[in-house]
C-alpha positions as MATLAB code, in Angstrom:
seq = 'MGREKEGEAKTKHKPTKLKRLNGCESAGAGENVKNSTKQTKSKEKTDHGKPHKKVKTLKTETLESSTSASELVKEEPQEDDFTTKKKGVKRKRIKDEPVEASSQSSASPSSKKRNKENGHREGSDEESQKKSKKGKEKTVKKEEGEHPVSKKPKMTKEEIEEARQLKIKKKEEEEQNRWRWWEEEKYEDGVKWKFLEHNGPYFPPEYQPLPDTVHFYYNGEKVKLSPAAEEVALFFAQMLDHEYTTKKVFRENFFEDWRKEMTDEERCLIQDLDKCDFGEIHAMHKAKVEARKNRTKEEKQKIVDEYGYCMLDHHKERIGNFKIEPPGLFRGRGEHPKQGMLKKRIQPEDVIINCSKESRIPVPPAGHCWKEVRHDNSVTWLASWTENIQGYIKYIMLNANSKLKGEKDWEKYEVARKLKTCVDNIRNQYHLDLKSKEVVRRQRAVALYFIDKLALRAGNEKEEGETADTVGCCSLRVEHITLHEQLDGNECVVEFDFLGKDSIRYYNKVPVISKVFNNLKRFLKNKQPGDDLFNRLSTAMLNKHLSSLMPGLTAKVFRTYNASITLQQQLKELSNKSDNVAEKLLSYNRANRAVAILCNHQRAPPKTFDQSMTNLQGKIDARKEQLSLAKTELKEAKKEAKKKGNSDPKLVVKRKKAAVKRCEEQLLKMEVQATDREENKQIALGTSKLNYLDPRISVAWFSILLMPFLSSSFSYCLRRCFTLVSSCGSN';
ca = [
      45.288  -55.268 -124.744;
      44.494  -56.944 -128.354;
      45.868  -59.943 -127.513;
      44.273  -61.007 -123.695;
      40.922  -60.233 -125.828;
      41.736  -62.515 -128.645;
      42.505  -65.365 -126.452;
      39.298  -64.490 -124.222;
      37.404  -64.938 -126.796;
      39.120  -68.635 -128.673;
      38.832  -70.063 -125.104;
      36.032  -71.727 -123.795;
      35.482  -73.479 -120.448;
      32.610  -74.872 -118.603;
      30.916  -73.599 -115.606;
      32.709  -74.031 -112.665;
      32.094  -73.027 -108.646;
      33.806  -69.425 -107.429;
      35.394  -71.823 -105.093;
      37.553  -73.266 -107.730;
      38.437  -70.106 -109.410;
      41.752  -70.203 -106.909;
      43.351  -72.813 -108.532;
      46.407  -72.900 -110.644;
      44.871  -74.914 -113.623;
      41.954  -73.006 -116.068;
      39.480  -75.263 -116.822;
      40.031  -76.461 -120.075;
      43.610  -75.543 -121.092;
      45.645  -77.902 -122.521;
      42.753  -79.960 -123.638;
      42.703  -81.637 -127.300;
      39.730  -80.564 -129.740;
      37.845  -83.393 -129.077;
      37.397  -82.252 -125.793;
      36.968  -79.167 -126.567;
      34.169  -79.812 -128.754;
      32.649  -81.996 -125.989;
      32.576  -78.586 -123.835;
      31.107  -76.492 -126.990;
      28.418  -78.974 -127.359;
      27.648  -79.105 -123.240;
      27.467  -74.997 -123.235;
      25.197  -75.605 -126.024;
      22.760  -78.522 -123.734;
      23.015  -75.458 -120.922;
      21.761  -72.953 -123.246;
      19.059  -74.677 -124.458;
      17.960  -76.912 -121.820;
      17.393  -75.528 -118.349;
      19.518  -72.378 -117.512;
      22.313  -72.675 -115.192;
      22.658  -70.381 -112.352;
      24.671  -67.419 -113.594;
      28.114  -65.926 -112.293;
      29.171  -62.556 -112.921;
      32.276  -62.246 -114.476;
      35.360  -60.511 -112.633;
      37.181  -57.789 -114.642;
      40.827  -58.047 -113.729;
      43.283  -55.326 -115.803;
      46.213  -57.516 -115.077;
      47.794  -60.254 -114.080;
      49.546  -58.489 -111.307;
      46.433  -57.092 -109.753;
      44.617  -60.471 -109.628;
      42.831  -61.832 -106.787;
      41.126  -64.501 -105.081;
      37.155  -64.717 -105.775;
      36.839  -64.429 -102.313;
      38.090  -60.613 -101.951;
      36.706  -59.676 -105.277;
      32.732  -60.704 -104.790;
      30.880  -58.947 -102.151;
      27.754  -57.825 -101.588;
      28.677  -54.107 -100.515;
      32.298  -52.886  -99.826;
      33.695  -53.667  -96.258;
      35.408  -51.305  -94.486;
      38.898  -53.697  -95.190;
      38.459  -53.838  -98.758;
      39.559  -49.840  -98.912;
      43.400  -49.865  -98.405;
      45.517  -47.783 -100.516;
      47.469  -50.909 -102.093;
      44.909  -53.236 -103.100;
      43.983  -52.976 -106.514;
      41.056  -55.347 -106.480;
      37.857  -54.635 -107.955;
      34.896  -54.803 -105.960;
      31.152  -54.494 -106.594;
      27.700  -56.255 -106.283;
      26.704  -59.610 -107.595;
      24.567  -59.030 -110.839;
      22.351  -60.910 -112.543;
      21.794  -62.127 -115.889;
      25.141  -62.246 -116.589;
      26.809  -64.672 -118.876;
      28.727  -67.579 -117.525;
      32.420  -67.077 -117.323;
      33.983  -69.360 -114.590;
      37.922  -68.771 -115.404;
      39.137  -65.451 -115.792;
      42.594  -64.032 -116.713;
      43.172  -63.290 -113.128;
      42.628  -66.928 -112.280;
      44.898  -68.372 -114.691;
      48.226  -69.084 -113.997;
      51.378  -67.703 -116.081;
      51.501  -71.615 -117.463;
      47.978  -72.346 -118.340;
      47.646  -68.600 -119.774;
      50.774  -69.520 -122.025;
      48.932  -73.269 -123.052;
      45.854  -71.438 -123.474;
      47.914  -68.926 -125.943;
      49.442  -72.258 -127.835;
      46.252  -74.196 -128.243;
      43.688  -71.281 -129.093;
      43.546  -71.511 -132.617;
      42.166  -75.525 -131.776;
      39.309  -73.734 -129.614;
      37.834  -71.165 -131.749;
      35.363  -73.630 -134.052;
      32.209  -72.486 -132.496;
      32.062  -68.641 -134.094;
      28.474  -68.026 -132.142;
      29.940  -69.226 -129.328;
      32.815  -66.608 -129.337;
      30.003  -64.049 -129.643;
      28.043  -64.358 -127.175;
      31.423  -64.489 -124.594;
      32.263  -60.778 -126.477;
      29.112  -59.870 -125.944;
      28.835  -61.060 -121.927;
      32.659  -59.964 -121.641;
      31.022  -56.125 -123.010;
      28.260  -56.290 -120.857;
      30.378  -57.092 -117.661;
      32.729  -54.147 -118.499;
      29.995  -51.900 -118.423;
      28.259  -52.885 -115.626;
      32.080  -52.330 -114.199;
      32.495  -48.884 -114.653;
      32.181  -47.788 -110.898;
      34.882  -48.894 -108.782;
      32.495  -49.042 -105.867;
      28.859  -50.202 -105.924;
      25.901  -47.123 -105.873;
      22.647  -47.793 -105.177;
      20.393  -46.192 -107.926;
      17.056  -45.266 -106.712;
      14.157  -46.625 -108.760;
      12.651  -44.356 -111.135;
       8.870  -43.327 -110.180;
       6.417  -43.344 -112.627;
       4.375  -40.126 -113.605;
       1.138  -41.387 -111.051;
       4.253  -41.613 -108.541;
       5.103  -38.214 -109.233;
       1.717  -36.598 -109.639;
       0.878  -38.625 -106.168;
       4.014  -37.351 -104.596;
       3.279  -34.001 -105.242;
       0.026  -33.693 -104.160;
       0.334  -35.387 -100.934;
       3.553  -32.233 -100.437;
       0.697  -29.482 -101.367;
      -1.919  -31.750  -98.400;
       1.285  -31.852  -95.939;
       1.933  -27.652  -96.115;
      -1.830  -26.997  -95.987;
      -2.219  -28.952  -93.028;
       1.216  -26.891  -91.668;
      -0.687  -24.069  -92.598;
      -3.811  -24.512  -91.037;
      -1.964  -26.025  -87.825;
       0.704  -23.128  -87.396;
       1.240  -21.677  -84.657;
      -0.081  -18.293  -84.776;
       1.890  -17.124  -80.804;
       1.762  -13.289  -82.365;
      -2.230  -13.071  -81.641;
      -1.520  -14.769  -77.489;
      -1.008  -12.210  -74.888;
       2.743  -11.848  -74.031;
       3.903  -12.994  -70.935;
       5.715  -11.173  -68.078;
       8.864   -9.921  -68.574;
      12.369  -12.255  -68.587;
       9.460  -14.830  -68.821;
      10.238  -17.214  -71.830;
       7.900  -19.818  -72.115;
       5.844  -22.079  -69.331;
       6.023  -25.610  -70.486;
       9.248  -26.917  -72.505;
       9.792  -30.966  -73.144;
      12.331  -32.274  -75.879;
      14.395  -35.535  -75.867;
      17.674  -33.772  -75.260;
      20.475  -33.409  -77.878;
      21.819  -36.458  -80.310;
      24.950  -37.462  -79.998;
      27.308  -38.871  -82.559;
      28.535  -42.535  -82.375;
      31.275  -43.979  -80.140;
      34.604  -44.575  -82.398;
      35.069  -47.980  -84.354;
      38.437  -49.275  -83.891;
      39.914  -49.088  -87.546;
      39.808  -53.251  -89.054;
      42.928  -55.119  -89.014;
      43.345  -55.104  -92.659;
      43.245  -50.753  -92.255;
      47.318  -49.679  -90.692;
      49.191  -46.860  -89.864;
      52.507  -46.562  -90.201;
      55.521  -44.814  -89.113;
      58.428  -44.535  -90.798;
      57.721  -47.361  -93.447;
      56.614  -49.974  -90.157;
      53.186  -51.365  -89.021;
      52.298  -49.326  -85.424;
      49.059  -50.775  -83.854;
      47.973  -47.742  -81.723;
      45.223  -47.337  -78.662;
      42.522  -46.740  -79.327;
      42.389  -42.955  -77.769;
      45.224  -42.223  -79.848;
      44.082  -44.171  -83.358;
      40.807  -42.066  -83.058;
      42.431  -38.992  -83.471;
      44.908  -40.167  -85.741;
      41.662  -40.712  -88.123;
      40.849  -36.950  -87.314;
      43.911  -35.945  -89.205;
      43.449  -38.689  -91.779;
      40.359  -37.123  -92.638;
      41.260  -33.960  -93.538;
      44.522  -35.077  -95.737;
      42.982  -33.345  -98.590;
      42.539  -30.241  -97.210;
      45.282  -27.338  -96.911;
      45.091  -26.932  -93.245;
      47.047  -30.202  -92.759;
      50.115  -28.221  -94.578;
      50.250  -25.455  -92.267;
      52.659  -25.234  -89.721;
      50.561  -24.558  -86.830;
      48.575  -26.933  -87.585;
      50.336  -29.655  -87.544;
      52.258  -28.642  -84.333;
      49.054  -27.898  -82.228;
      47.585  -31.641  -84.005;
      51.263  -33.068  -83.048;
      51.273  -31.968  -79.530;
      47.468  -33.011  -78.469;
      48.152  -36.230  -80.243;
      51.177  -37.253  -78.124;
      48.672  -36.121  -75.212;
      46.261  -39.427  -75.775;
      49.639  -41.394  -76.337;
      50.883  -44.277  -74.456;
      54.582  -44.347  -73.118;
      55.826  -46.934  -76.005;
      53.566  -44.780  -78.594;
      55.449  -41.762  -77.656;
      58.485  -42.801  -76.982;
      58.425  -44.076  -80.744;
      56.919  -41.392  -82.247;
      59.131  -37.955  -83.025;
      58.177  -37.236  -85.709;
      54.748  -35.776  -87.952;
      56.919  -36.118  -91.083;
      57.236  -40.025  -90.737;
      53.706  -40.710  -89.935;
      51.567  -42.346  -92.763;
      48.203  -42.218  -92.664;
      47.412  -43.072  -96.077;
      45.745  -46.180  -95.567;
      42.982  -44.900  -92.701;
      42.519  -41.682  -95.114;
      41.497  -44.264  -98.092;
      38.576  -46.193  -95.609;
      37.714  -42.830  -94.253;
      36.768  -41.792  -97.946;
      35.103  -45.097  -98.010;
      32.939  -44.585  -95.432;
      31.711  -40.530  -96.679;
      30.483  -42.199  -99.889;
      28.202  -44.792  -97.646;
      26.980  -42.261  -95.803;
      25.998  -40.277  -98.336;
      24.042  -43.601  -99.697;
      22.055  -43.508  -96.503;
      18.071  -43.125  -97.257;
      15.953  -40.307  -96.501;
      13.906  -42.387  -94.146;
      17.319  -43.003  -91.640;
      18.282  -39.110  -91.370;
      14.435  -38.743  -91.315;
      14.181  -40.658  -88.356;
      16.908  -39.202  -86.238;
      14.798  -35.598  -86.848;
      12.041  -36.961  -85.877;
      13.526  -38.543  -82.488;
      15.436  -35.505  -81.891;
      14.878  -32.589  -84.141;
      11.656  -31.192  -82.437;
      10.323  -30.051  -79.074;
       7.058  -29.152  -77.303;
       7.182  -25.180  -76.608;
       4.029  -24.413  -74.435;
       1.918  -27.919  -75.854;
       3.169  -26.724  -79.307;
       5.455  -28.905  -81.736;
       7.972  -26.531  -82.495;
      11.440  -27.405  -84.610;
      15.110  -27.346  -83.189;
      17.450  -25.419  -84.706;
      21.045  -27.656  -83.975;
      20.217  -30.578  -82.248;
      23.350  -32.449  -82.854;
      26.472  -32.241  -80.506;
      29.218  -31.040  -82.647;
      31.446  -34.741  -83.092;
      35.075  -34.865  -81.426;
      38.011  -33.742  -84.200;
      41.149  -30.832  -85.176;
      39.871  -27.404  -84.336;
      40.088  -25.262  -87.629;
      38.796  -22.042  -86.773;
      38.382  -18.718  -88.951;
      41.721  -17.419  -90.507;
      45.043  -18.147  -88.661;
      44.175  -18.745  -85.554;
      46.803  -19.648  -83.258;
      44.989  -22.712  -81.936;
      44.015  -24.526  -85.401;
      45.347  -28.001  -85.337;
      44.093  -28.637  -81.439;
      41.803  -31.923  -80.068;
      38.329  -31.279  -79.908;
      37.542  -33.373  -77.349;
      34.345  -35.971  -77.476;
      31.445  -34.685  -75.134;
      30.009  -36.883  -72.811;
      26.435  -37.058  -71.680;
      28.238  -35.824  -67.987;
      29.313  -32.465  -69.779;
      25.735  -31.520  -70.963;
      23.165  -29.257  -68.864;
      19.532  -29.802  -69.879;
      17.007  -27.140  -69.299;
      13.262  -28.134  -69.634;
      10.142  -27.666  -67.418;
       9.771  -28.784  -63.860;
       6.451  -30.875  -65.393;
       8.059  -32.065  -68.605;
       9.376  -35.822  -68.886;
      13.569  -35.496  -68.941;
      14.972  -36.344  -71.216;
      16.629  -39.744  -70.978;
      20.625  -39.732  -71.536;
      22.384  -42.364  -73.723;
      22.692  -45.823  -71.791;
      25.448  -45.938  -68.914;
      25.378  -41.928  -68.502;
      23.749  -39.131  -66.918;
      22.759  -35.581  -67.092;
      25.678  -32.856  -65.383;
      22.673  -30.596  -64.190;
      18.704  -30.596  -65.480;
      17.190  -26.841  -64.675;
      14.538  -25.399  -65.052;
      15.240  -21.850  -66.005;
      12.527  -20.405  -68.233;
      14.152  -16.859  -68.777;
      16.678  -18.757  -71.302;
      15.409  -19.838  -74.421;
      17.835  -22.478  -74.671;
      17.824  -26.070  -74.862;
      20.909  -28.051  -73.928;
      24.486  -26.330  -73.551;
      27.631  -28.034  -72.859;
      31.235  -25.800  -72.547;
      33.837  -26.699  -75.351;
      37.761  -27.594  -74.364;
      39.456  -25.160  -76.798;
      38.249  -21.780  -76.294;
      35.925  -22.419  -73.551;
      32.709  -21.259  -75.262;
      29.748  -22.219  -74.082;
      27.555  -24.131  -76.980;
      24.401  -23.680  -76.803;
      20.994  -26.139  -78.530;
      18.234  -23.652  -79.372;
      15.329  -23.353  -81.855;
      14.584  -23.054  -85.134;
      14.670  -19.636  -86.970;
      11.111  -20.056  -87.254;
       9.966  -20.600  -83.874;
       8.202  -18.150  -81.353;
      11.201  -17.476  -79.380;
      13.614  -16.549  -82.310;
      10.645  -14.897  -83.943;
      10.101  -12.715  -80.659;
      13.934  -11.976  -80.994;
      14.172  -10.636  -84.642;
      10.823   -8.356  -84.074;
      12.397   -6.530  -80.759;
      15.685   -6.306  -82.705;
      13.463   -4.717  -85.671;
      11.385   -2.607  -83.007;
      14.513   -1.239  -82.119;
      15.878   -0.836  -85.385;
      12.829    0.887  -86.679;
      12.643    3.421  -82.834;
      16.073    4.140  -84.016;
      14.978    6.180  -87.153;
      12.710    8.442  -85.273;
      15.863    9.979  -82.830;
      18.944    9.218  -85.298;
      19.485   12.734  -85.901;
      19.374   14.089  -82.491;
      22.336   11.140  -81.993;
      24.048   12.082  -85.306;
      24.041   16.146  -83.958;
      25.525   14.919  -80.592;
      28.161   13.178  -82.117;
      29.155   16.056  -84.446;
      29.405   18.389  -81.256;
      31.762   16.480  -79.030;
      34.409   16.152  -82.386;
      34.670   19.670  -80.909;
      34.921   18.335  -77.026;
      37.697   18.949  -75.093;
      37.693   15.460  -73.303;
      39.719   12.659  -75.721;
      37.534   10.253  -74.519;
      34.460   11.907  -75.705;
      35.902   12.894  -79.382;
      37.208    9.135  -79.817;
      33.541    8.294  -78.652;
      32.620   10.496  -81.414;
      34.852    9.457  -84.007;
      34.016    5.814  -83.251;
      30.487    6.691  -83.495;
      30.735    8.746  -87.068;
      32.578    5.243  -88.389;
      29.533    2.692  -87.003;
      27.155    5.007  -88.169;
      28.477    5.869  -92.057;
      30.235    2.699  -92.262;
      27.654    0.051  -90.809;
      31.577   -1.107  -88.703;
      30.744   -3.918  -86.096;
      31.907   -2.707  -82.906;
      34.415   -4.805  -81.670;
      34.646   -6.782  -78.479;
      37.586   -7.302  -76.250;
      39.721  -10.108  -76.616;
      42.701  -12.222  -75.146;
      46.123  -11.496  -76.936;
      47.087  -15.091  -78.564;
      44.001  -16.656  -77.453;
      42.593  -16.344  -81.179;
      42.732  -14.379  -84.360;
      43.759  -11.682  -84.564;
      40.240   -9.480  -85.676;
      39.324   -6.528  -84.745;
      36.016   -4.202  -84.874;
      35.592   -0.102  -84.780;
      36.695   -0.154  -80.959;
      39.609   -2.336  -81.189;
      41.202   -0.705  -84.381;
      45.086   -0.024  -84.326;
      47.130    2.525  -85.394;
      48.232    0.248  -88.128;
      45.042   -0.137  -89.455;
      44.210    2.750  -90.855;
      46.401    5.446  -93.009;
      45.174    9.047  -93.988;
      45.489   11.021  -97.295;
      45.130   14.232  -97.348;
      44.448   13.796 -101.131;
      43.165   10.957 -102.931;
      41.896   10.479 -106.101;
      40.213   13.468 -106.258;
      38.961   13.677 -102.611;
      39.860   15.167  -99.873;
      40.280   13.980  -96.563;
      40.559   10.491  -97.346;
      40.794    7.200  -94.495;
      42.683    4.138  -96.047;
      41.160    0.987  -93.875;
      42.952   -2.392  -94.230;
      42.024   -4.825  -91.423;
      40.593   -8.040  -90.714;
      37.121   -7.941  -89.643;
      34.576  -11.011  -88.279;
      35.241  -14.448  -89.440;
      39.056  -13.196  -90.666;
      37.182  -11.325  -93.789;
      39.418   -8.594  -94.662;
      37.897   -5.280  -94.532;
      39.349   -2.598  -97.287;
      38.196    0.826  -97.881;
      38.842    4.456  -99.130;
      36.637    6.419  -97.198;
      36.427   10.691  -97.809;
      35.213   11.875  -94.066;
      34.439   15.491  -92.932;
      37.473   17.513  -91.706;
      36.843   17.085  -88.254;
      36.965   13.059  -88.423;
      40.174   13.819  -90.023;
      41.771   16.405  -87.812;
      40.781   14.180  -85.130;
      42.491   10.958  -86.316;
      45.503   12.859  -86.840;
      45.264   14.060  -83.061;
      44.673   10.109  -82.227;
      47.547    8.839  -84.206;
      50.537   11.325  -82.673;
      53.384   10.081  -80.920;
      51.658    6.063  -81.339;
      53.661    3.055  -82.343;
      51.704    0.744  -85.682;
      50.631   -1.522  -82.815;
      49.034    0.662  -80.372;
      45.198    1.156  -80.264;
      43.920    4.031  -82.154;
      40.662    4.595  -79.367;
      43.088    4.246  -76.548;
      40.532    5.643  -73.999;
      37.559    3.824  -75.083;
      36.515    0.349  -74.870;
      33.017   -1.273  -76.140;
      31.639   -1.168  -73.255;
      31.400    2.020  -72.745;
      30.637    3.108  -76.272;
      27.245    0.638  -75.617;
      26.347    2.165  -72.328;
      26.311    5.638  -74.143;
      24.151    4.658  -76.631;
      21.997    3.313  -74.118;
      21.469    6.613  -72.264;
      20.492    8.182  -75.799;
      17.675    5.478  -76.010;
      16.730    2.692  -74.114;
      18.188   -0.477  -75.795;
      20.438    1.250  -78.332;
      23.585   -0.565  -78.948;
      25.820    0.043  -81.602;
      24.492   -3.546  -83.702;
      21.225   -1.620  -83.717;
      23.360    0.900  -85.827;
      24.376   -2.174  -88.378;
      20.528   -3.454  -88.331;
      18.836    0.317  -88.726;
      21.655    0.944  -92.080;
      21.300   -1.978  -93.198;
      17.386   -1.792  -93.599;
      17.701    1.471  -94.284;
      19.962    1.121  -97.084;
      17.854   -1.731  -98.724;
      14.402    0.333  -98.914;
      16.646    3.497 -100.145;
      18.088    1.112 -103.097;
      14.298   -0.613 -103.955;
      12.948    2.735 -104.884;
      16.135    3.786 -106.820;
      15.830    0.187 -108.610;
      12.276   -0.883 -109.301;
      10.139   -0.121 -111.767;
       7.041   -1.689 -112.448;
       7.207   -2.458 -115.951;
      10.431   -4.602 -115.240;
       9.023   -8.297 -116.068;
       9.697  -11.136 -113.110;
      13.254  -12.102 -113.715;
      14.683   -8.173 -113.653;
      12.442   -7.218 -110.846;
      14.338  -10.080 -108.766;
      17.206   -8.667 -110.531;
      16.483   -5.088 -108.967;
      15.439   -6.937 -105.286;
      18.724   -8.793 -105.615;
      21.123   -5.321 -106.688;
      19.203   -3.657 -103.608;
      20.282   -6.968 -101.543;
      23.560   -6.522 -102.806;
      24.834   -2.659 -101.833;
      23.744   -3.350  -98.098;
      26.208   -6.815  -98.040;
      28.986   -4.295  -99.523;
      27.899   -2.146  -96.714;
      27.951   -4.294  -93.979;
      31.151   -6.270  -95.667;
      29.333   -9.637  -96.295;
      31.946  -11.385  -98.510;
      32.952  -14.738  -99.742;
      35.296  -17.145 -102.160;
      34.079  -17.258 -105.743;
      32.244  -20.501 -105.399;
      34.599  -23.738 -106.516;
      31.858  -24.543 -109.542;
      31.665  -21.053 -109.888;
      33.723  -20.988 -113.764;
      31.898  -24.585 -114.454;
      28.193  -23.042 -113.628;
      28.618  -19.852 -115.699;
      29.970  -21.780 -118.390;
      27.152  -24.047 -118.820;
      24.617  -21.416 -118.244;
      26.077  -19.445 -120.739;
      25.744  -22.808 -123.073;
      22.440  -22.654 -122.378;
      21.919  -19.148 -123.399;
      23.975  -19.780 -126.756;
      21.316  -22.652 -127.372;
      18.504  -20.178 -126.437;
      19.374  -17.770 -128.747;
      19.496  -20.373 -131.681;
      16.331  -21.494 -130.585;
      14.512  -17.948 -130.570;
      16.402  -17.735 -134.009;
      14.661  -20.433 -135.493;
      11.027  -19.571 -133.906;
      11.557  -16.085 -136.074;
      12.202  -17.755 -139.049;
       9.483  -20.191 -138.714;
       6.776  -16.843 -137.792;
       8.200  -15.243 -141.006;
       7.372  -18.329 -143.345;
       4.206  -19.199 -141.308;
       3.045  -15.461 -142.060;
       4.052  -15.834 -146.140;
       1.916  -18.840 -145.943;
      -1.059  -17.137 -144.111;
      -1.158  -14.429 -146.630;
      -0.997  -16.697 -149.902;
      -4.102  -18.568 -148.275;
      -6.047  -16.425 -146.227;
      -8.206  -19.061 -145.072;
      -8.153  -19.419 -140.986;
      -5.682  -22.141 -140.237;
      -2.244  -20.762 -141.346;
      -3.594  -18.049 -139.015;
      -3.719  -20.231 -136.239;
      -0.278  -21.261 -137.149;
       0.885  -17.655 -136.905;
      -0.671  -17.664 -133.271;
       1.225  -20.333 -132.245;
       4.613  -19.321 -133.369;
       4.266  -16.041 -132.203;
       4.046  -18.047 -128.996;
       6.762  -19.330 -129.621;
       8.872  -16.628 -130.061;
       7.741  -14.269 -127.055;
       8.404  -17.545 -125.003;
      11.545  -17.755 -126.569;
      12.645  -13.993 -125.471;
      11.581  -14.459 -121.836;
      13.365  -17.418 -121.525;
      16.063  -15.702 -122.614;
      15.768  -13.059 -121.033;
      15.935  -14.860 -117.489;
      18.743  -16.655 -117.974;
      20.811  -13.551 -119.377;
      19.521  -11.896 -115.332;
      20.789  -14.875 -114.220;
      24.193  -14.771 -115.718;
      24.136  -10.954 -115.200;
      23.218  -11.537 -110.948;
      25.690  -14.644 -110.243;
      28.824  -12.441 -112.210;
      27.597   -9.822 -110.046;
      27.482  -11.516 -107.004;
      30.193  -13.971 -107.324;
      32.093  -12.778 -103.966;
      28.918  -11.051 -101.441;
      27.219  -12.902  -99.798;
      23.456  -11.589 -100.182;
      22.209  -14.466  -96.946;
      23.978  -13.112  -94.007;
      22.217   -9.507  -94.263;
      18.729  -11.306  -95.148;
      18.502  -13.269  -92.111;
      20.234  -11.101  -89.795;
      20.083   -7.503  -90.610;
      17.090   -6.553  -93.162;
      13.492   -5.807  -91.723;
      11.731   -8.676  -93.650;
       8.483   -5.882  -93.225;
      10.784   -4.250  -95.842;
      10.872   -6.725  -98.195;
       7.003   -7.900  -97.689;
       5.769   -4.663  -98.889;
       7.702   -4.846 -101.706;
       6.582   -7.638 -103.080;
       3.208   -6.730 -101.828;
       3.197   -4.561 -104.664;
       5.521   -5.943 -107.337;
       5.612   -9.583 -107.256;
       4.558  -11.641 -104.063;
       3.664  -14.798 -105.823;
       7.408  -15.150 -106.865;
       8.796  -14.842 -103.165;
       9.908  -18.607 -103.494;
      12.489  -18.011 -105.788;
      14.184  -15.113 -104.094;
      14.107  -16.507 -100.288;
      15.520  -19.964  -98.685;
      12.451  -21.224  -97.241;
      13.197  -20.336  -93.495;
      12.848  -16.914  -94.775;
       9.634  -17.722  -96.675;
       8.034  -18.850  -93.607;
       9.370  -15.338  -91.844;
       8.014  -13.108  -94.990;
       4.762  -15.106  -94.103;
       4.514  -14.459  -90.909;
       5.237  -11.394  -91.178;
       2.229  -10.762  -93.928;
      -0.014  -12.258  -91.058;
       0.599   -9.991  -88.398;
       0.791   -7.191  -90.836;
       3.633   -5.176  -92.812;
       3.695   -1.770  -90.679;
];
């Protein structure tokens, strides 16, 4: 590298056109000292005369990686630039760079040798050498990124303030224009809306074939795939960085579905997935992902403005999921037996539209039509279609802050609230049933005991082999529980170990009453590990029984009730009015954590957890040093004030005290944040906040303790929900 830089510094060339860069001869190579001097003078003329048009210097690493200027100098990366075997540097033209017409990438080996031999004769002008080196260094710095990244221009203070004021004004307008639907009269039973108009769903763009320079290889040979097979190959290439592509079931399912999309010739040729090379397609996909990330906010907002809103009863409402799912490979949760299968592209002909009769019917994409247009005001969905993997119906629904979702949640929490008034009677009933002569009654009683005390999901009947092996209370098998007469100092302990919803493991050791324990012993007799624990009971039977005890009562209501009552009890135990804001928020999150543990809301620790904790600890250490320094300065200021005795040093002491207090508050806030993160690294707090906790409990608690700081603990969606509750009254 040292030799190459020396050669570059000594060689001076005339500015030449980019098209000459491909030539084998380097401009000025092999000329005598006289010609070299002329070039130097010519260069000086250009510097002191009219400035020439400056051309960027092409950075190269080795001779082998040299490519033509047409490949290197581009406005922005193209699809055909991204292959695994190309090493060219791709970047934007940079203005005001020094003229370096010929570079090492454009010189032939022979011209390089001649340059090296005559290098000592061409280094007469030291000033020119310095300029050349400086320019080269500048160019290298600008070329650090392989791909160009468009940086947003920095905003001035005035622009930042203007944007802030605009945001405040927008929020105020939203608040004024908010639809206070809860103050209006409710529709008759079964009617959800009277007017509904929308633009239909947003469809993903059609598949674009691979560029000519990006290839798929089979057994080392280039293979041109048909468009249908090529698109499915791209789906697999997109996931090469993911562990799914290493799983046997995923690969087998993918290969089977991929072959269905191939032509007869392709099926005859491609017999083994291990011989397929998707490398170039994967590289192109990664480049496209980066390009999508750089899309402007305006581009994204344009799609939201067109498809993200609807008119519900002549009020503008936000739609939750307005995009049709793009085609791809099915992943599923856990070890799903159908992972790797092809999720086919949804066409307008597969979609049912729901809107009011007098509204404008959404226009389908050009050349297409809708499967059906309905005018059903007894449902809340705007569009629906059936996916091909499991046959589930997918819906486009309104946002969580909408009237329809708000009404549904309100009803859910009202039913859970009513349960509080009759839960004691229900518990007495299932305790009596534990001694019943009928097996089905005893099984129902034990299942209700688990649902009530452990907040287990009821579980639904599923076709074997169609979904992942997940279970709920009613679908527990013998293999999922172990009975212990004594364990860890407790008697009658039941050990649970099974996969619940989303293939999340539920593992718990729970002491139970003797009646439940003895019944479980009977249920396990003469059964194999794969047999059902509650073989006489189903979820439908359980819910039918519950609805007879209280209108609208289901097993899910028990889960909502127990989650909300647990939060309320924990907040009473943990709250302290004398705590500062950070400590109060920690208390709230700890109460929320107790609910999440009860409901088994787990998550994998974030990938960046260790790094973020290290960064936070670094900030804590720095703040401790700052606090120590502030205390030292305060002591010195007090000494100075005693010596002088006038008012000026006292003002300094006052400021230093304020600085110490500020540092202590900031340090405490960071330490609380570190504790909170560590405690909740494997607990998902958001699920219970959004789906199981009655917002009235939180609103009442925050109104007493720290209502102004609500935004620091909740997402925008939940803040809107709580604001709604505050408007209605928290009773």
